Tab-separated table of C-alpha atoms and ligand atoms in Angstrom:
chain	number	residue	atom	x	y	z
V	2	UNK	CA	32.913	9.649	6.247
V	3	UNK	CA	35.073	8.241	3.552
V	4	UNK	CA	33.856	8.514	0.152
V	5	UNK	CA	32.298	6.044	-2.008
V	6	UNK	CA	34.965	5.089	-4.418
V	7	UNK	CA	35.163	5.829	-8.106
V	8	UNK	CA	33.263	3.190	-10.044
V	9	UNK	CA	33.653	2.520	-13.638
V	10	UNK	CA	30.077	0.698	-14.781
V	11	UNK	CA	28.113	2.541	-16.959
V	12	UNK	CA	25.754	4.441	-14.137
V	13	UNK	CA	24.258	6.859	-16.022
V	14	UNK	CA	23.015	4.212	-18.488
V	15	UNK	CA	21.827	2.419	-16.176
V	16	UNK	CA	19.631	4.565	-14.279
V	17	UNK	CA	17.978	6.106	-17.215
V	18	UNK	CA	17.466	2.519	-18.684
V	19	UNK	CA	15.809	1.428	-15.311
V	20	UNK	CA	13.993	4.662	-15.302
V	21	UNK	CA	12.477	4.293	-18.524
V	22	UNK	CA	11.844	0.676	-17.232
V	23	UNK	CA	9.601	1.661	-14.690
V	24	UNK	CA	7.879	4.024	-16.313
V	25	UNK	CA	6.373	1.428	-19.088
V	26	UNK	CA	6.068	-0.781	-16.185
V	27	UNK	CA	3.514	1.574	-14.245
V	28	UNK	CA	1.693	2.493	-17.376
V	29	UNK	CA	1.125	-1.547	-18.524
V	30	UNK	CA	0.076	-1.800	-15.017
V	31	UNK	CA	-2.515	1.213	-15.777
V	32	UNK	CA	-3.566	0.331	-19.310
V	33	UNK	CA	-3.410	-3.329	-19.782
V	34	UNK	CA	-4.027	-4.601	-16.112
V	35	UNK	CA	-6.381	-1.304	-14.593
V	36	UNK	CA	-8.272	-0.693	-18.073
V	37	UNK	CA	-6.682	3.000	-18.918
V	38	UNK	CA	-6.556	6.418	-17.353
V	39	UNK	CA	-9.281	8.872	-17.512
V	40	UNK	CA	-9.611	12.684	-15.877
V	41	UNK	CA	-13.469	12.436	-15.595
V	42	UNK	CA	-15.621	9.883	-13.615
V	43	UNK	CA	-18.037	9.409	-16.439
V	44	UNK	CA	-16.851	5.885	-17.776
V	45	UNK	CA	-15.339	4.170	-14.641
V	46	UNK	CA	-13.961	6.278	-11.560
V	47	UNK	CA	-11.173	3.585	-11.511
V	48	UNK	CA	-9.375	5.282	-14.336
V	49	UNK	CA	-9.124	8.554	-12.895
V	50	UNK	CA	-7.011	6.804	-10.248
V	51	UNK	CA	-4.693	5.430	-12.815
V	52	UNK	CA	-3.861	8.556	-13.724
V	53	UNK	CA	-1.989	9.233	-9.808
V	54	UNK	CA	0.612	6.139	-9.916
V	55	UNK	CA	1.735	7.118	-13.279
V	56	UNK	CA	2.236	10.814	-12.845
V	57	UNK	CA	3.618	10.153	-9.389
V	58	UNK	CA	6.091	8.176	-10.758
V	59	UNK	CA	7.267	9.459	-14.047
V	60	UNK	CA	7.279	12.547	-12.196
V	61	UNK	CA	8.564	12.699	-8.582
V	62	UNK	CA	11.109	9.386	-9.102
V	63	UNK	CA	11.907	9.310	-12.847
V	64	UNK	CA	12.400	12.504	-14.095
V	65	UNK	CA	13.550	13.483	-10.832
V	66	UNK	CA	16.254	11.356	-10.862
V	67	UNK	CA	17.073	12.926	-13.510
V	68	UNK	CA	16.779	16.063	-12.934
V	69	UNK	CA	19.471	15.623	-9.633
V	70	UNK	CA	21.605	14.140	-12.365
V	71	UNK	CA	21.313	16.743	-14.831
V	72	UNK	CA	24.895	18.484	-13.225
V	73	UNK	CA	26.360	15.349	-14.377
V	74	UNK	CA	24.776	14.474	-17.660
V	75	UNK	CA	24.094	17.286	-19.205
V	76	UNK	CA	26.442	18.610	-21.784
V	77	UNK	CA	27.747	21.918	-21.923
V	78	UNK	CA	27.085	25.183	-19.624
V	79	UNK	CA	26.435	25.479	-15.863
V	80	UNK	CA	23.968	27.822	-16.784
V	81	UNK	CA	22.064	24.860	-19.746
V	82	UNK	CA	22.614	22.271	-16.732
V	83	UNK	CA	20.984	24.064	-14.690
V	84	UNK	CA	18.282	25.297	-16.763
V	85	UNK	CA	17.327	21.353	-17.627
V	86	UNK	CA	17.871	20.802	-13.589
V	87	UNK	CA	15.079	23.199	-13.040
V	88	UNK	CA	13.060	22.677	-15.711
V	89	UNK	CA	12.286	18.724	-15.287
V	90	UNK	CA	12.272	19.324	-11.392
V	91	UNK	CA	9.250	21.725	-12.507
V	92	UNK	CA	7.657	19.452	-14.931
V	93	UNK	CA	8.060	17.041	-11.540
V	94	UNK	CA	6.253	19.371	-9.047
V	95	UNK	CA	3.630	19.559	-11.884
V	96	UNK	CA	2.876	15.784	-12.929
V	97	UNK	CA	2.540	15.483	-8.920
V	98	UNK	CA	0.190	18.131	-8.538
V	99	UNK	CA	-1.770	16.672	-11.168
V	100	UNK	CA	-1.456	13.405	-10.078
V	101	UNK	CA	-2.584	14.590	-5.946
V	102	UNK	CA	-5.830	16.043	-7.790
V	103	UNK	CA	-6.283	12.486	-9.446
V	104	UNK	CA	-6.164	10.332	-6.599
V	105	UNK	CA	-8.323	13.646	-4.682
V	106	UNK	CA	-10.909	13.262	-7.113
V	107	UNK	CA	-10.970	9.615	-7.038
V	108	UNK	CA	-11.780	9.570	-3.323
V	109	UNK	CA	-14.304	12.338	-3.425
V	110	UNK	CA	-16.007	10.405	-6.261
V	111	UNK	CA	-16.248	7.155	-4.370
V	112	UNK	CA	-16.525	8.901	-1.042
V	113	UNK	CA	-13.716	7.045	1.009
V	114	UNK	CA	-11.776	9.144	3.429
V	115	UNK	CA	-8.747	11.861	2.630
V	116	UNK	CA	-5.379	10.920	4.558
V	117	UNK	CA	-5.894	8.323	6.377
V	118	UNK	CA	-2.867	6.422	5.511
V	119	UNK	CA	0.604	6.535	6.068
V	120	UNK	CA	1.689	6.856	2.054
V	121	UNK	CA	-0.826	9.833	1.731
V	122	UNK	CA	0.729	11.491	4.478
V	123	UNK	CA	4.062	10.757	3.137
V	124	UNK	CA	3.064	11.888	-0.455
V	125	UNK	CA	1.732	15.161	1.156
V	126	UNK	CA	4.706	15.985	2.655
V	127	UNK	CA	7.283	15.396	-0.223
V	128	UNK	CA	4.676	17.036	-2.575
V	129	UNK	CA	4.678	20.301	0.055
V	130	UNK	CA	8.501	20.419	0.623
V	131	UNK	CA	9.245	19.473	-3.216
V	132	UNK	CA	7.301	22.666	-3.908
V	133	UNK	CA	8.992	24.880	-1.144
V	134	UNK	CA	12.314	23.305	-2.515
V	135	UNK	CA	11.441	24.034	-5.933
V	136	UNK	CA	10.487	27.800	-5.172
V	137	UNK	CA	13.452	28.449	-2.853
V	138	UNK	CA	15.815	27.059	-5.348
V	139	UNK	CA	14.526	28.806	-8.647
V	140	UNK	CA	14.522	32.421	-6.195
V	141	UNK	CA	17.729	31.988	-5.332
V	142	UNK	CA	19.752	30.432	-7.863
V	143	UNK	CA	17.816	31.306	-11.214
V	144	UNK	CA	15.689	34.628	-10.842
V	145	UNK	CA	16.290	36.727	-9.268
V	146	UNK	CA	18.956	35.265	-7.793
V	147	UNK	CA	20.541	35.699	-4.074
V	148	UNK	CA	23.577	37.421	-3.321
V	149	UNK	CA	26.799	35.094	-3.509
V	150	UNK	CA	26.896	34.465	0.183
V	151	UNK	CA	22.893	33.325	0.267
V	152	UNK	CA	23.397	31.212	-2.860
V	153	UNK	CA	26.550	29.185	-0.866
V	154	UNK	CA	24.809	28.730	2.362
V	155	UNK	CA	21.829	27.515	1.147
V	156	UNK	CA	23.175	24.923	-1.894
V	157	UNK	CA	24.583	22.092	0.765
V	158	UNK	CA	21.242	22.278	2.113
V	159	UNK	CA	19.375	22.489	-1.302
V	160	UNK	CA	21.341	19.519	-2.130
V	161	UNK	CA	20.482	17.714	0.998
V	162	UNK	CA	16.213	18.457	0.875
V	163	UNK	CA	17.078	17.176	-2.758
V	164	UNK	CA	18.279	13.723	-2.608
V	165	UNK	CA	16.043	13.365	0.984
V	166	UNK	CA	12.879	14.500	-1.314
V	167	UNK	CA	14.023	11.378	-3.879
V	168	UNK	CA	14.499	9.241	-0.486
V	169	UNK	CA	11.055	10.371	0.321
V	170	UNK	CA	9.217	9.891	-3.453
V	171	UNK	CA	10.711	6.445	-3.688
V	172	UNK	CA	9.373	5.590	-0.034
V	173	UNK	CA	5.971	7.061	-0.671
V	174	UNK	CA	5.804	5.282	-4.307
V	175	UNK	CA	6.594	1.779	-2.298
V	176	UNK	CA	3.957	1.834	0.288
V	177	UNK	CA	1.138	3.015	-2.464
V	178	UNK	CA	2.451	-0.066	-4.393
V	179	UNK	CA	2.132	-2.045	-1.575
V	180	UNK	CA	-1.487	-0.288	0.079
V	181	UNK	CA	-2.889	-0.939	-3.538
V	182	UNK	CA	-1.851	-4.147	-4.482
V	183	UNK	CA	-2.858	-5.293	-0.737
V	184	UNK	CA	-6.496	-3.292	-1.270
V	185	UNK	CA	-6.589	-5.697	-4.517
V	186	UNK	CA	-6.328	-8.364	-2.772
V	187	UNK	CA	-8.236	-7.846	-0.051
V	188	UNK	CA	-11.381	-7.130	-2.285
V	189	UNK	CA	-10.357	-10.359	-4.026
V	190	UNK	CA	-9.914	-8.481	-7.294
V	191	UNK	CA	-6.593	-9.968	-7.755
V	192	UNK	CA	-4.615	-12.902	-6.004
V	193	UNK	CA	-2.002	-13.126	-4.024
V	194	UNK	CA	0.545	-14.509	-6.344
V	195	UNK	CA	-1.097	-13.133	-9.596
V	196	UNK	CA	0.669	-11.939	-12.313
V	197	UNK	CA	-0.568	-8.772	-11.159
V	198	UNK	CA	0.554	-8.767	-7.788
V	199	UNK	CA	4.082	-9.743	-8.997
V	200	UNK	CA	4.352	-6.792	-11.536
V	201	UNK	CA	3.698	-4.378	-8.439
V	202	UNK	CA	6.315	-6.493	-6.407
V	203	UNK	CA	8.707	-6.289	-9.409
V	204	UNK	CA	7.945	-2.504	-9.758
V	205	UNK	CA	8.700	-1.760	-6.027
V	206	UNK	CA	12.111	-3.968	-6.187
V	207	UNK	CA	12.645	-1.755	-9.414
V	208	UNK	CA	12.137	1.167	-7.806
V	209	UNK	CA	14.512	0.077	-4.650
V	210	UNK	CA	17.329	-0.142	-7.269
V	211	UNK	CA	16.737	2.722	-9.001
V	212	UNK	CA	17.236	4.899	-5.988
V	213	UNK	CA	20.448	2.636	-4.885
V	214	UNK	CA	21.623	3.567	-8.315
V	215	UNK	CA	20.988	7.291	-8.130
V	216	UNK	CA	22.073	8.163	-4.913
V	217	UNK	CA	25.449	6.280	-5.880
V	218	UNK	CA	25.433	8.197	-9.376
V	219	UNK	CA	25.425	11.195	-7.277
V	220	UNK	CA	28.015	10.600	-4.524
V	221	UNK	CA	30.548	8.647	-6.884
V	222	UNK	CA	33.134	11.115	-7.271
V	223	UNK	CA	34.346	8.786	-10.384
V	224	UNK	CA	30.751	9.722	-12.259
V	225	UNK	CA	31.098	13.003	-13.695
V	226	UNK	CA	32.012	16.515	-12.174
V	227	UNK	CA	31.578	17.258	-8.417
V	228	UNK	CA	31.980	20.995	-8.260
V	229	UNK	CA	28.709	21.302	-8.240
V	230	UNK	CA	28.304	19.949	-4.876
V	231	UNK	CA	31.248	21.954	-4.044
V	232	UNK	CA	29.683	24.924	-4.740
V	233	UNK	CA	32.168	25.953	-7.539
V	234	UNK	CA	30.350	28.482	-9.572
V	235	UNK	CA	30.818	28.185	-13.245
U	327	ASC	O1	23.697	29.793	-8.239
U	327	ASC	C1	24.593	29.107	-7.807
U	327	ASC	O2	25.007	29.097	-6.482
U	327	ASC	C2	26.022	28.097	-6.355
U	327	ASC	C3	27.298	28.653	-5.810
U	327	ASC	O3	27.693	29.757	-6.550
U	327	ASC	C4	27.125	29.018	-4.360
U	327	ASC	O4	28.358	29.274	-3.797
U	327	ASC	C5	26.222	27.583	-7.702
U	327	ASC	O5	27.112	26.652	-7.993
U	327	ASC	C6	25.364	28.202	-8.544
U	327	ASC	O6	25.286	27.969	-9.828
């Protein structure tokens, strides 16, 4: 396949603008348009749902994205790059376990049905392999480490689970935009062309661009160093 050639806009920039974007986006959505986020039921079992869409997406798409960045962006050592690689892939893996229990709770609390859709089966997986993916990479290329030979064969394919994983978020995060705002709807909380229902549209397209942006950032071979996806070691 011939590669993507080098291009010269500000990428980086960009995605961490439209990163930070999103996030305020999802958490107006949550606090001025759901009424807040909660962990307990007491007040309104509403808010502890808001609290899944925001870690879910500051987690698993924004600071992900960053994360398969960090090679790129981060000043300094292969050893520092990799150290903030790990560390925001772990905060990830965390705000998404978090965020699972959140929208878990919600439906115990209201009593509708576990996994019935398509975006919670989605979620499950990329939650499941982000985890795996997270464990196998920290064993192997952190502590303790593999031997040289284990550490080569499995980075092409650590690299590949990674950017399918941020495939996968970004498709999971769309169809829960789009099951929710539809759900809105449907119980007439919200209209069709409402402000509301907009925002969420706006979000998704967002989100859509995001990715584009990211994937590009990370194929470009004008946008910072490649060895790492070379498998160069320091
Ligand atoms: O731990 C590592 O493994 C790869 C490479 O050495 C595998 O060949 C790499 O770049 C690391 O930092």
């Amino acid at each position: 396949m011939a590669a993507v050639p080098a291009v010269r806009f500000p990428m980086f920039g960009l995605v961490r603008l439209l990163g930070v974007a999103a996030a305020a986006v999802i958490l107006v959505w949550a606090v001025h348009f759901r009424g807040g986020m909660a962990f307990s039921a007491e007040k309104d079992k509403l808010l502890i749902f808001n609290v899944h869409p925001v870690l879910m997406l500051i987690g698993l798409v924004v600071l992900n994205g960053e994360a398969l960045l960090a090679y790129k962006t981060v000043p300094g050592t292969k050893k520092l790059k990799k150290l903030v690689h790990l560390t925001l892939q772990f905060l990830a893996m965390f705000m998404s376990l978090v965020g699972l229990w959140a929208v878990w709770k919600f439906h115990d609390e209201k009593e509708i049905d576990h996994l019935y859709t398509l975006h919670s089966w989605l979620g499950l997986s990329c939650i499941i392999i982000f985890s795996l993916q997270w464990a196998a990479g920290f064993l192997t290329f952190w502590y303790p480490g593999g031997s040289r030979s284990d550490r080569s064969s499995l980075l092409p394919w650590h690299v590949f689970l990674g950017v399918f994983l941020y495939v996968l978020a970004i498709a999971t995060s769309v169809t829960g935009l789009l099951e929710k705002s539809i759900f809105m709807q449907s119980a007439k909380m919200i209209g069709r062309f409402s402000t509301e229902a907009m925002l969420m549209n706006t979000l998704g397209m967002m989100l859509i661009l995001l990715g584009a942006l990211v994937i590009l950032a990370i194929f470009n071979p004008g946008a910072g160093k490649m060895d790492t996806y070379r498998g160069s070691s320091e």
